[in-house]
PDB file of C-alpha atoms in Angstrom:
ATOM      1  CA  UNK A   5     -86.335  23.254 -28.495  1.00 64.00           C
ATOM      2  CA  UNK A   6     -83.128  21.799 -29.845  1.00 76.00           C
ATOM      3  CA  UNK A   7     -79.820  23.565 -29.186  1.00 78.00           C
ATOM      4  CA  UNK A   8     -78.851  26.156 -31.788  1.00 78.00           C
ATOM      5  CA  UNK A   9     -76.297  24.808 -34.250  1.00 77.00           C
ATOM      6  CA  UNK A  10     -73.293  27.140 -34.818  1.00 76.00           C
ATOM      7  CA  UNK A  11     -73.913  27.033 -38.605  1.00 80.00           C
ATOM      8  CA  UNK A  12     -77.062  29.121 -38.051  1.00 78.00           C
ATOM      9  CA  UNK A  13     -74.996  31.955 -36.547  1.00 81.00           C
ATOM     10  CA  UNK A  14     -71.843  31.545 -38.617  1.00 84.00           C
ATOM     11  CA  UNK A  15     -71.983  35.013 -40.226  1.00 89.00           C
ATOM     12  CA  UNK A  16     -73.206  38.497 -39.297  1.00 91.00           C
ATOM     13  CA  UNK A  17     -76.858  38.950 -40.256  1.00 88.00           C
ATOM     14  CA  UNK A  18     -77.962  35.385 -39.500  1.00 93.00           C
ATOM     15  CA  UNK A  19     -80.442  35.042 -36.635  1.00 93.00           C
ATOM     16  CA  UNK A  20     -82.400  32.314 -34.876  1.00 92.00           C
ATOM     17  CA  UNK A  21     -85.859  33.364 -33.700  1.00 92.00           C
ATOM     18  CA  UNK A  22     -87.807  31.393 -31.105  1.00 91.00           C
ATOM     19  CA  UNK A  23     -91.398  32.642 -31.272  1.00 91.00           C
ATOM     20  CA  UNK A  24     -94.288  31.944 -28.907  1.00 91.00           C
ATOM     21  CA  UNK A  25     -97.897  32.787 -29.743  1.00 92.00           C
ATOM     22  CA  UNK A  26    -101.362  32.087 -28.393  1.00 94.00           C
ATOM     23  CA  UNK A  27    -102.355  29.682 -31.162  1.00 94.00           C
ATOM     24  CA  UNK A  28    -101.192  28.136 -34.408  1.00 92.00           C
ATOM     25  CA  UNK A  29    -102.929  30.743 -36.583  1.00 93.00           C
ATOM     26  CA  UNK A  30    -101.129  33.559 -34.770  1.00 93.00           C
ATOM     27  CA  UNK A  31     -97.812  31.742 -35.107  1.00 91.00           C
ATOM     28  CA  UNK A  32     -98.333  31.147 -38.833  1.00 89.00           C
ATOM     29  CA  UNK A  33     -99.206  34.830 -39.358  1.00 91.00           C
ATOM     30  CA  UNK A  34     -96.099  35.992 -37.471  1.00 92.00           C
ATOM     31  CA  UNK A  35     -93.846  33.628 -39.421  1.00 90.00           C
ATOM     32  CA  UNK A  36     -95.379  34.728 -42.733  1.00 90.00           C
ATOM     33  CA  UNK A  37     -94.761  38.384 -41.852  1.00 91.00           C
ATOM     34  CA  UNK A  38     -91.113  37.711 -40.998  1.00 92.00           C
ATOM     35  CA  UNK A  39     -90.695  35.643 -44.179  1.00 90.00           C
ATOM     36  CA  UNK A  40     -92.073  38.522 -46.268  1.00 90.00           C
ATOM     37  CA  UNK A  41     -89.328  40.812 -44.910  1.00 91.00           C
ATOM     38  CA  UNK A  42     -86.241  38.550 -44.834  1.00 90.00           C
ATOM     39  CA  UNK A  43     -84.951  35.316 -46.311  1.00 90.00           C
ATOM     40  CA  UNK A  44     -85.974  32.580 -43.870  1.00 90.00           C
ATOM     41  CA  UNK A  45     -86.166  28.861 -43.365  1.00 88.00           C
ATOM     42  CA  UNK A  46     -89.863  29.106 -44.264  1.00 85.00           C
ATOM     43  CA  UNK A  47     -92.977  28.651 -42.175  1.00 82.00           C
ATOM     44  CA  UNK A  48     -91.854  26.602 -39.164  1.00 86.00           C
ATOM     45  CA  UNK A  49     -93.478  23.552 -37.630  1.00 88.00           C
ATOM     46  CA  UNK A  50     -95.480  24.690 -34.593  1.00 91.00           C
ATOM     47  CA  UNK A  51     -94.926  22.906 -31.280  1.00 91.00           C
ATOM     48  CA  UNK A  52     -96.883  22.745 -28.065  1.00 92.00           C
ATOM     49  CA  UNK A  53     -94.696  22.510 -24.983  1.00 83.00           C
ATOM     50  CA  UNK A  54     -96.396  20.755 -22.050  1.00 90.00           C
ATOM     51  CA  UNK A  55     -96.892  23.092 -19.101  1.00 91.00           C
ATOM     52  CA  UNK A  56     -96.253  26.251 -21.143  1.00 86.00           C
ATOM     53  CA  UNK A  57     -98.959  28.507 -22.581  1.00 90.00           C
ATOM     54  CA  UNK A  58     -99.486  28.842 -26.321  1.00 94.00           C
ATOM     55  CA  UNK A  59     -97.422  27.346 -29.118  1.00 94.00           C
ATOM     56  CA  UNK A  60     -93.785  27.840 -30.092  1.00 92.00           C
ATOM     57  CA  UNK A  61     -91.724  27.675 -33.264  1.00 92.00           C
ATOM     58  CA  UNK A  62     -88.154  28.310 -34.365  1.00 92.00           C
ATOM     59  CA  UNK A  63     -87.343  30.287 -37.495  1.00 92.00           C
ATOM     60  CA  UNK A  64     -83.930  30.904 -39.075  1.00 92.00           C
ATOM     61  CA  UNK A  65     -83.499  34.197 -40.924  1.00 92.00           C
ATOM     62  CA  UNK A  66     -80.876  36.006 -42.975  1.00 92.00           C
ATOM     63  CA  UNK A  67     -81.342  39.734 -42.383  1.00 89.00           C
ATOM     64  CA  UNK A  68     -79.010  40.560 -45.292  1.00 90.00           C
ATOM     65  CA  UNK A  69     -81.553  39.304 -47.826  1.00 86.00           C
ATOM     66  CA  UNK A  70     -85.026  40.737 -48.114  1.00 81.00           C
ATOM     67  CA  UNK A  71     -88.229  38.813 -48.667  1.00 71.00           C
ATOM     68  CA  UNK A  72     -86.794  36.212 -50.987  1.00 53.00           C
ATOM     69  CA  UNK A  73     -88.120  33.261 -48.980  1.00 50.00           C
ATOM     70  CA  UNK A  74     -84.854  31.459 -49.720  1.00 50.00           C
ATOM     71  CA  UNK A  75     -84.233  28.590 -47.370  1.00 52.00           C
ATOM     72  CA  UNK A  76     -81.344  28.729 -44.914  1.00 51.00           C
ATOM     73  CA  UNK A  77     -79.709  25.310 -44.506  1.00 51.00           C
ATOM     74  CA  UNK A  78     -80.728  23.457 -41.383  1.00 51.00           C
ATOM     75  CA  UNK A  79     -78.323  21.280 -39.423  1.00 49.00           C
ATOM     76  CA  UNK A  80     -78.523  17.558 -39.981  1.00 41.00           C
ATOM     77  CA  UNK A  81     -79.118  15.630 -36.781  1.00 37.00           C
TER      78      UNK A  81
END
């Protein structure tokens, strides 16, 4: 995964979650559950990492806001 940009942790309550699950369906379900509880960057793109089991994804969340599904800005690269 890419390095975490400081903008994603610039204030208390902002978190970066790296999630690993068995398959894409599990990952989508986990991301949807998190998104229903807190404002997030939305359902993340799932990645397979060669040599590692399962699939991974990164999700940005704002724990100060509940279930709004508002998007947190992502860094431009």
